[in-house]
Structures are given as structure tokens and as C-alpha cells.
Short mmCIF file of C-alpha atoms in Angstrom, two decimals:
data_model
loop_
_atom_site.label_atom_id
_atom_site.label_comp_id
_atom_site.label_asym_id
_atom_site.label_seq_id
_atom_site.Cartn_x
_atom_site.Cartn_y
_atom_site.Cartn_z
CA MET A 167 -25.75 -49.36 -47.41
CA SER A 168 -25.69 -46.28 -45.22
CA LYS A 169 -22.87 -46.14 -42.19
CA PHE A 170 -22.66 -44.20 -39.22
CA ILE A 171 -19.57 -42.56 -39.45
CA ALA A 172 -16.93 -41.80 -36.29
CA ARG A 173 -13.74 -41.45 -36.39
CA GLN A 174 -11.71 -42.52 -32.63
CA ASN A 175 -9.54 -40.36 -31.64
CA ARG A 176 -8.12 -41.02 -27.77
CA PHE A 177 -7.05 -38.13 -25.35
CA PRO A 178 -3.91 -37.26 -25.32
CA PHE A 179 -4.31 -37.29 -20.99
CA PHE A 180 -5.80 -38.74 -18.45
CA ARG A 181 -6.77 -37.82 -15.07
CA PRO A 182 -8.99 -39.67 -12.35
CA VAL A 183 -12.74 -40.72 -12.72
CA HIS A 184 -15.53 -41.67 -10.44
CA PRO A 185 -16.63 -44.98 -11.52
CA ARG A 186 -19.97 -44.33 -12.44
CA ARG A 187 -18.94 -42.50 -15.10
CA ASN A 188 -17.96 -45.09 -17.58
CA LEU A 189 -20.44 -44.22 -20.44
CA THR A 190 -18.38 -43.21 -24.10
CA VAL A 191 -21.31 -40.74 -25.97
CA ARG A 192 -20.15 -39.53 -29.46
CA MET A 193 -23.12 -37.60 -31.45
CA ASP A 194 -23.66 -35.17 -34.48
CA THR A 195 -25.85 -33.29 -33.49
CA THR A 196 -26.41 -31.99 -36.88
CA ASN A 197 -25.91 -34.24 -40.17
CA PHE A 198 -25.02 -31.16 -42.82
CA CYS A 199 -21.32 -30.49 -43.70
CA ASN A 200 -19.89 -28.11 -45.67
CA LEU A 201 -17.73 -30.12 -47.71
CA ARG A 202 -17.92 -33.47 -50.12
CA CYS A 203 -14.63 -35.11 -49.23
CA SER A 204 -12.89 -37.31 -51.51
CA MET A 205 -13.63 -39.87 -49.21
CA CYS A 206 -16.58 -39.52 -46.81
CA PRO A 207 -20.12 -41.29 -47.50
CA MET A 208 -21.59 -37.51 -47.41
CA ARG A 209 -20.50 -37.28 -51.18
CA LEU A 210 -23.29 -39.42 -51.50
CA SER A 211 -25.80 -38.23 -49.92
CA ASP A 212 -26.48 -35.08 -52.18
CA ASN A 213 -28.16 -37.60 -54.32
CA ASP A 214 -30.21 -39.78 -51.64
CA PRO A 215 -33.32 -38.90 -51.72
CA ASN A 216 -34.59 -40.51 -48.80
CA ARG A 217 -31.98 -37.73 -46.78
CA ASN A 218 -33.65 -36.36 -43.94
CA TRP A 219 -31.14 -33.13 -43.23
CA LYS A 220 -31.59 -31.36 -40.12
CA HIS A 221 -30.11 -30.19 -37.06
CA MET A 222 -30.80 -32.12 -33.66
CA SER A 223 -33.25 -30.34 -31.79
CA ASP A 224 -33.56 -28.63 -28.15
CA GLU A 225 -35.65 -31.96 -26.44
CA ILE A 226 -33.34 -34.47 -27.65
CA PHE A 227 -30.01 -32.87 -26.82
CA GLN A 228 -31.55 -32.00 -23.48
CA LYS A 229 -32.34 -35.70 -23.04
CA ILE A 230 -28.84 -36.61 -23.68
CA ARG A 231 -27.61 -33.52 -21.73
CA ARG A 232 -30.09 -35.40 -18.25
CA GLU A 233 -30.04 -38.82 -19.55
CA LEU A 234 -26.14 -39.23 -20.37
CA PHE A 235 -23.80 -36.78 -19.36
CA PRO A 236 -24.25 -37.69 -15.61
CA PHE A 237 -22.93 -41.31 -16.41
CA ALA A 238 -20.81 -40.53 -19.21
CA ARG A 239 -16.69 -40.62 -19.11
CA THR A 240 -16.31 -38.93 -22.87
CA VAL A 241 -18.81 -36.97 -24.68
CA GLY A 242 -18.05 -36.17 -28.56
CA ILE A 243 -20.46 -33.60 -29.84
CA SER A 244 -19.10 -34.98 -33.57
CA CYS A 245 -19.10 -37.67 -35.13
CA GLY A 246 -19.28 -37.53 -39.32
CA ALA A 247 -21.15 -34.91 -39.45
CA GLU A 248 -19.10 -30.80 -39.51
CA PRO A 249 -20.81 -29.35 -35.83
CA LEU A 250 -19.97 -25.73 -36.67
CA ALA A 251 -22.88 -25.94 -39.00
CA ASN A 252 -25.22 -26.46 -36.63
CA PRO A 253 -26.45 -22.90 -35.76
CA ARG A 254 -26.80 -24.26 -32.05
CA PHE A 255 -23.53 -25.30 -31.83
CA GLY A 256 -22.48 -23.00 -29.04
CA HIS A 257 -25.60 -23.76 -26.91
CA HIS A 258 -24.23 -26.95 -27.07
CA LEU A 259 -20.70 -26.16 -26.47
CA GLN A 260 -21.79 -24.43 -23.03
CA SER A 261 -24.18 -27.57 -21.96
CA LEU A 262 -22.07 -29.66 -22.21
CA TYR A 263 -19.11 -27.95 -20.60
CA GLU A 264 -21.32 -26.70 -17.34
CA SER A 265 -22.39 -30.72 -17.34
CA GLY A 266 -19.15 -31.51 -15.33
CA VAL A 267 -18.54 -34.51 -18.10
CA PRO A 268 -14.54 -35.13 -17.64
CA TYR A 269 -13.44 -35.29 -21.82
CA ARG A 270 -15.32 -33.42 -23.68
CA GLN A 271 -14.13 -33.60 -27.47
CA MET A 272 -15.46 -32.37 -30.84
CA VAL A 273 -14.17 -32.60 -33.99
CA THR A 274 -14.05 -30.53 -36.86
CA ASN A 275 -12.20 -29.50 -40.43
CA GLY A 276 -11.83 -26.16 -39.20
CA THR A 277 -13.03 -24.26 -42.60
CA LEU A 278 -16.09 -22.70 -40.72
CA LEU A 279 -13.90 -21.69 -37.09
CA THR A 280 -14.42 -18.06 -37.00
CA SER A 281 -13.08 -15.45 -34.93
CA ASP A 282 -16.55 -15.42 -33.10
CA ILE A 283 -16.84 -19.17 -32.81
CA ILE A 284 -12.70 -18.93 -31.58
CA LYS A 285 -14.28 -16.74 -29.02
CA MET A 286 -16.49 -19.08 -27.91
CA ILE A 287 -14.68 -22.49 -27.45
CA LEU A 288 -12.15 -20.61 -25.80
CA GLU A 289 -15.31 -19.65 -23.07
CA PHE A 290 -16.71 -22.95 -23.01
CA PRO A 291 -13.56 -24.75 -23.99
CA PRO A 292 -13.97 -28.84 -24.98
CA THR A 293 -10.68 -30.85 -23.37
CA SER A 294 -9.36 -31.76 -26.58
CA LEU A 295 -10.64 -30.41 -30.73
CA PHE A 296 -9.70 -32.69 -33.36
CA LEU A 297 -8.89 -30.64 -37.06
CA SER A 298 -9.08 -33.19 -39.75
CA ILE A 299 -5.65 -32.55 -41.73
CA ASP A 300 -5.25 -34.36 -44.09
CA GLY A 301 -2.22 -33.23 -45.81
CA ALA A 302 1.19 -31.36 -45.21
CA ASP A 303 0.93 -28.77 -47.53
CA PRO A 304 -2.51 -27.24 -49.09
CA GLU A 305 -2.55 -28.88 -52.35
CA THR A 306 -2.96 -32.09 -51.08
CA HIS A 307 -5.08 -30.96 -48.01
CA GLY A 308 -7.48 -29.80 -50.91
CA ALA A 309 -7.35 -32.58 -52.83
CA ILE A 310 -8.60 -34.49 -50.45
CA ARG A 311 -11.26 -32.34 -48.64
CA ASP A 312 -12.80 -30.94 -51.27
CA GLY A 313 -10.96 -27.88 -51.89
CA ALA A 314 -10.50 -26.58 -48.05
CA ASP A 315 -7.67 -24.29 -47.75
CA LEU A 316 -5.70 -25.66 -45.09
CA ASN A 317 -3.83 -22.08 -44.74
CA PHE A 318 -7.09 -20.55 -43.41
CA ILE A 319 -7.52 -23.56 -41.21
CA LEU A 320 -3.67 -23.03 -39.91
CA GLU A 321 -4.20 -19.39 -39.38
CA LYS A 322 -6.82 -19.68 -37.16
CA THR A 323 -5.75 -22.86 -35.50
CA GLU A 324 -3.09 -20.32 -34.36
CA GLU A 325 -5.70 -17.91 -33.24
CA LEU A 326 -6.92 -20.60 -31.20
CA VAL A 327 -3.97 -22.11 -29.38
CA SER A 328 -2.50 -18.11 -28.74
CA GLY A 329 -6.44 -16.68 -27.34
CA ARG A 330 -5.61 -19.56 -25.37
CA GLY A 331 -2.71 -18.45 -23.68
CA SER A 332 -1.14 -20.95 -20.83
CA ARG A 333 -4.75 -22.77 -20.44
CA LEU A 334 -4.52 -26.03 -21.07
CA PHE A 335 -7.23 -26.56 -22.77
CA PRO A 336 -8.81 -27.40 -25.44
CA MET A 337 -5.75 -29.40 -26.41
CA ILE A 338 -5.63 -29.57 -30.05
CA GLY A 339 -4.71 -32.97 -32.13
CA PHE A 340 -4.67 -33.79 -35.04
CA SER A 341 -6.91 -36.47 -36.84
CA THR A 342 -5.35 -37.93 -40.31
CA THR A 343 -7.25 -39.99 -43.16
CA LEU A 344 -4.26 -42.79 -43.84
CA GLN A 345 -3.99 -43.44 -47.77
CA LYS A 346 -1.45 -43.54 -50.84
CA ASP A 347 -2.47 -39.26 -51.54
CA ASN A 348 -0.89 -38.18 -48.14
CA LEU A 349 1.49 -41.59 -46.22
CA HIS A 350 4.32 -39.86 -47.32
CA GLN A 351 3.62 -36.78 -45.70
CA LEU A 352 2.86 -38.60 -42.28
CA ALA A 353 6.31 -37.79 -40.53
CA ASP A 354 5.60 -33.80 -41.89
CA LEU A 355 2.29 -33.65 -40.70
CA VAL A 356 3.48 -34.64 -37.53
CA ARG A 357 5.70 -31.32 -37.96
CA LEU A 358 3.09 -29.46 -39.07
CA ALA A 359 0.93 -30.32 -35.99
CA HIS A 360 4.26 -29.27 -33.68
CA LYS A 361 4.83 -26.05 -35.40
CA THR A 362 0.86 -25.26 -34.64
CA GLY A 363 0.50 -26.20 -31.38
CA ALA A 364 -1.27 -29.49 -31.06
CA VAL A 365 0.17 -32.15 -28.68
CA SER A 366 -1.37 -35.23 -30.74
CA LEU A 367 -2.60 -36.79 -34.43
CA GLY A 368 -3.81 -39.69 -34.94
CA ALA A 369 -3.96 -41.60 -38.16
CA VAL A 370 -7.46 -43.32 -39.50
CA PRO A 371 -6.79 -45.41 -42.83
CA LEU A 372 -8.82 -45.20 -45.42
CA VAL A 373 -12.18 -47.00 -45.23
CA PRO A 374 -13.87 -47.73 -49.11
CA TYR A 375 -17.15 -47.24 -48.74
CA GLU A 376 -19.16 -48.38 -51.70
CA GLY A 377 -19.85 -45.67 -54.10
CA LEU A 378 -16.52 -43.61 -53.66
CA ASN A 379 -14.46 -45.25 -56.28
CA THR A 380 -11.90 -44.80 -53.58
CA LEU A 381 -10.43 -48.59 -53.36
CA ASP A 382 -7.42 -47.31 -55.00
CA ARG A 383 -6.23 -45.58 -52.54
CA VAL A 384 -6.59 -47.43 -49.26
CA ILE A 385 -3.15 -48.72 -48.00
CA ASP A 386 -1.43 -51.96 -46.58
CA THR A 387 -0.07 -50.61 -42.83
CA ASN A 388 1.03 -53.80 -43.10
CA SER A 389 3.23 -53.65 -46.37
CA LYS A 390 7.02 -52.14 -45.95
CA GLU A 391 6.55 -48.64 -47.23
CA ALA A 392 3.39 -48.22 -44.94
CA LEU A 393 5.26 -49.59 -42.22
CA GLU A 394 8.31 -47.30 -43.07
CA GLU A 395 6.59 -44.56 -42.94
CA ILE A 396 4.58 -45.31 -39.86
CA ASN A 397 7.74 -46.06 -38.09
CA ARG A 398 9.40 -42.96 -39.35
CA ALA A 399 6.82 -40.37 -38.24
CA ARG A 400 6.45 -42.36 -35.00
CA VAL A 401 10.02 -41.63 -33.97
CA LEU A 402 9.95 -37.88 -35.12
CA ALA A 403 6.91 -37.65 -33.23
CA LEU A 404 8.60 -39.15 -29.77
CA GLU A 405 11.11 -36.56 -30.62
CA LEU A 406 9.21 -33.94 -30.53
CA GLY A 407 6.70 -34.61 -27.61
CA ILE A 408 3.91 -35.39 -30.00
CA GLN A 409 1.82 -38.47 -29.27
CA PHE A 410 1.51 -40.33 -32.12
CA HIS A 411 -1.94 -43.16 -32.63
CA LEU A 412 -2.31 -45.46 -35.81
CA SER A 413 -5.90 -46.34 -35.50
CA SER A 414 -6.02 -50.01 -37.05
CA GLU A 415 -9.20 -50.93 -39.00
CA ILE A 416 -8.73 -54.71 -38.66
CA SER A 417 -7.83 -55.80 -35.03
CA ASP A 418 -6.64 -59.29 -33.85
CA ARG A 419 -10.10 -59.67 -31.63
CA ALA A 420 -11.23 -63.26 -32.26
CA SER A 421 -14.61 -62.76 -32.23
CA ALA A 422 -17.86 -60.02 -32.59
CA HIS A 423 -18.37 -60.90 -29.02
CA PRO A 424 -17.35 -60.12 -26.65
CA CYS A 425 -17.90 -56.35 -28.10
CA SER A 426 -16.28 -53.39 -25.98
CA TYR A 427 -19.26 -51.52 -27.35
CA LEU A 428 -21.64 -52.85 -26.34
CA GLN A 429 -20.99 -52.41 -22.81
CA ASN A 430 -19.56 -48.68 -22.60
CA THR A 431 -20.56 -46.90 -26.33
CA VAL A 432 -23.16 -44.95 -27.50
CA PHE A 433 -23.87 -43.25 -31.11
CA ILE A 434 -26.57 -41.30 -31.78
CA ASP A 435 -27.64 -39.25 -34.32
CA PRO A 436 -29.28 -36.02 -34.67
CA ASP A 437 -33.34 -37.68 -34.83
CA GLY A 438 -31.84 -39.17 -31.16
CA SER A 439 -31.80 -42.35 -32.56
CA VAL A 440 -29.28 -44.68 -30.55
CA PHE A 441 -26.40 -47.07 -32.62
CA PRO A 442 -24.31 -49.75 -30.10
CA CYS A 443 -20.88 -49.13 -32.46
CA PRO A 444 -19.66 -46.69 -35.45
CA TYR A 445 -20.20 -49.91 -38.04
CA TRP A 446 -24.01 -50.05 -37.27
CA ASN A 447 -26.33 -49.88 -40.37
CA THR A 448 -27.70 -46.64 -39.95
CA GLU A 449 -30.88 -48.23 -41.64
CA PHE A 450 -31.69 -50.40 -38.34
CA PRO A 451 -31.09 -48.24 -35.18
CA VAL A 452 -31.44 -50.02 -32.08
CA GLY A 453 -33.95 -47.84 -30.84
CA ASN A 454 -34.82 -43.42 -30.18
CA ILE A 455 -33.45 -41.55 -27.64
CA LEU A 456 -36.57 -40.13 -27.05
CA GLU A 457 -38.04 -43.70 -25.67
CA GLY A 458 -35.21 -42.97 -22.74
CA PHE A 459 -32.02 -44.20 -22.86
CA GLU A 460 -32.58 -46.63 -19.81
CA LYS A 461 -34.68 -48.08 -22.10
CA VAL A 462 -32.67 -48.64 -25.11
CA TRP A 463 -29.74 -49.35 -23.29
CA ASN A 464 -31.22 -52.77 -21.56
CA GLY A 465 -33.66 -53.27 -24.09
CA PRO A 466 -34.52 -56.59 -26.34
CA CYS A 467 -31.40 -55.30 -29.16
CA TYR A 468 -28.84 -54.53 -27.34
CA GLN A 469 -29.87 -57.61 -24.87
CA ARG A 470 -29.15 -59.98 -27.55
CA LEU A 471 -25.99 -58.41 -28.86
CA ARG A 472 -24.28 -59.09 -25.59
CA LYS A 473 -25.65 -62.52 -26.30
CA GLY A 474 -23.79 -62.48 -28.93
CA ASP A 475 -27.11 -63.63 -30.87
CA PHE A 476 -27.12 -61.93 -34.22
CA ILE A 477 -29.23 -61.58 -36.95
CA SER A 478 -28.71 -61.09 -40.30
CA THR A 479 -29.08 -57.45 -40.09
CA ASP A 480 -26.01 -56.96 -37.90
CA ASN A 481 -22.77 -55.42 -38.67
CA CYS A 482 -21.65 -58.00 -36.46
CA LEU A 483 -21.37 -59.96 -38.74
CA GLN A 484 -18.92 -58.36 -40.83
CA CYS A 485 -17.18 -56.16 -38.30
CA PRO A 486 -14.03 -55.22 -39.22
CA GLU A 487 -12.65 -54.69 -35.84
CA VAL A 488 -13.05 -59.12 -36.69
CA THR A 489 -10.46 -60.49 -38.91
CA SER A 490 -11.11 -61.79 -41.76
CA ARG A 491 -11.07 -66.28 -41.10
CA LYS A 492 -13.57 -64.98 -37.28
CA ILE A 493 -16.13 -63.20 -39.68
CA GLU A 494 -16.31 -66.58 -42.49
CA VAL A 495 -16.61 -68.75 -39.07
CA LEU A 496 -19.88 -66.38 -37.86
CA LYS A 497 -21.49 -66.27 -41.45
CA ALA A 498 -21.15 -70.22 -41.14
CA ARG A 499 -23.16 -69.69 -38.16
CA GLN A 500 -26.20 -68.35 -39.04
#
């Protein structure tokens, strides 16, 4: 089953925002990526005969800018793909910078950073730039992330931090897919983030997608071993002034309804398809931005979901943010 993949990162700072800006917009301006990381569904895409490789058109991007940016508190111009793979990246970054959106975000694997791109980022800085770093040493990072050169990424990050000088933005954060391969490096990753000039480290437990054979690498974040490593990293982060956040894939939310995603968050892929959350099956978009955002946002699918009226194709019935017991109850009601 195809999924819309998106990391959930938190901004390491807060400031007053106009009440009308209550929307979080996360989008991929391309579905290309130069890496095939060991735990990423992108590995399956090359053998998908229905895969339509594309960059977001200017028509779609400008429609998003006109209709969504004025109401957005947060906009991320990358989710599951690599934004630097899009030749129009600089245009998107500039448009976002000039839009007045308070919190502007991008996530990158860092392998396509060049001095010219760094200059562009410094000229039109996002408020937060998250680097996908999964190992505290080159061997571990490379093994998880398709041979990516950690030393190169850190060198370019230091160039970015140095070029930023005394300016606040972009703030640098590490984003780590937590798994058995790097659990015992978590504290070292905090040290590396501090050394590199990052201000935060967000750890997201690995999700074992079908077809990737990664189930044996998933960790139980409530196990004694994991709790010890997580606590060690958290204590060290506090000492070093690094914001540490662990994103749990299973929360204590008792029901799939009400869901905060349905009230203030939207995910958009390169062809303009709209999805209500990061777990949604991309084969069933709730609409397309070209129809007009208001029409989609207030359309029949969103209205049905907000009422808690789910059907078999809705990912709400298997939402990883709801406890297993409650999922069983929901399924029994269908």
C-alpha cells in the first residue's frame, strides 16, 4: 500500500502568530530522491510501473502560495522526497521566504548541498532546516542511508552555519530514524548535533513498511534498553542545550476521532493531490488543489471524516496514533 511519508519535526522556537494563521501545510515539490535509504518506501518506487516521476508545476505551486500561504502558520516544502532534486528549489524557497509565513521548514538528506545552494538558503532562509542524520559515524549513517557520505554532509552543514554568522536563521536540526542499528548511538548523535551547530534533534521510531524487510530493526521505545538510551540522550541534550524530541508512533489518543490533522493540517504531493495526514493511502486523495483549496477543505470527504464517519479505504481505521485496542473497536463498528 502506498503511503504519503512525512517526518514530524518541531520548531525549536516560538513567537506570536496572528490567529488567522492556524494552518500547517506540508508538501513535496518533487517525488524524486537521489537516495534509496534502507527503511524508506522510495526503495520500492523504481519497480512500481504506476510511478509517475514529476516535479511540482509552477501552476500548482503558485496556487498553493495564493490560497494557503496567507493562512499558514507553518509551511514545509519537503516531506518524503528530496527538495534539492527539484531544479526549481531556489524559486520555491524564495517564494516561501517572501510569503510572510512565520515558520518555514525544509528537510533534506544533505547530499546535494553545494556552495551555490547554501548561498541561496542563506539569502532566502527557512526558519528551520532539518538534516536526516541516522548515524554518529560515517559507517552507520552510510549503511542506513544508501552510502551517503556523512563527512560531506557535516562539512556542508558547517559551511552553512559559518555563512549564517550571527543571524538566527536557518536554525539547524537533526532528524533521526530511530532503529536498532543506531539506538546505542543516540547520545553520540546529540553530541554530533551540538558540535555541528544544530539546536535540536528529533528522533522518529522506524515504521516497518511492507516490502522493505525492516521489521526486525524496529525498537520498542518502552523497553528497558531503549528507555536507558533515550534518557541518556535526553539528559545529555539538556546539558548541551540541544532540544531533544522523541516522536512516538503510538500515542495515548483514545480514538481516531476527533483528529487534529483534520482541523489544521494538510499534505500536498507534486501533482496537487491533497491528503489529510501523513498516514493516508495516496491511492485515495481527498481532492486536488487545482479544484480550489476551499472546495477541498470544506468538501464532502473532509466533512465525513470530521464527523468520524470512516469507510474501509480510510487510514483512520489503522491509524498508528491510536491505541491497538481502540483500533479494534473502530473496525468492529464498520
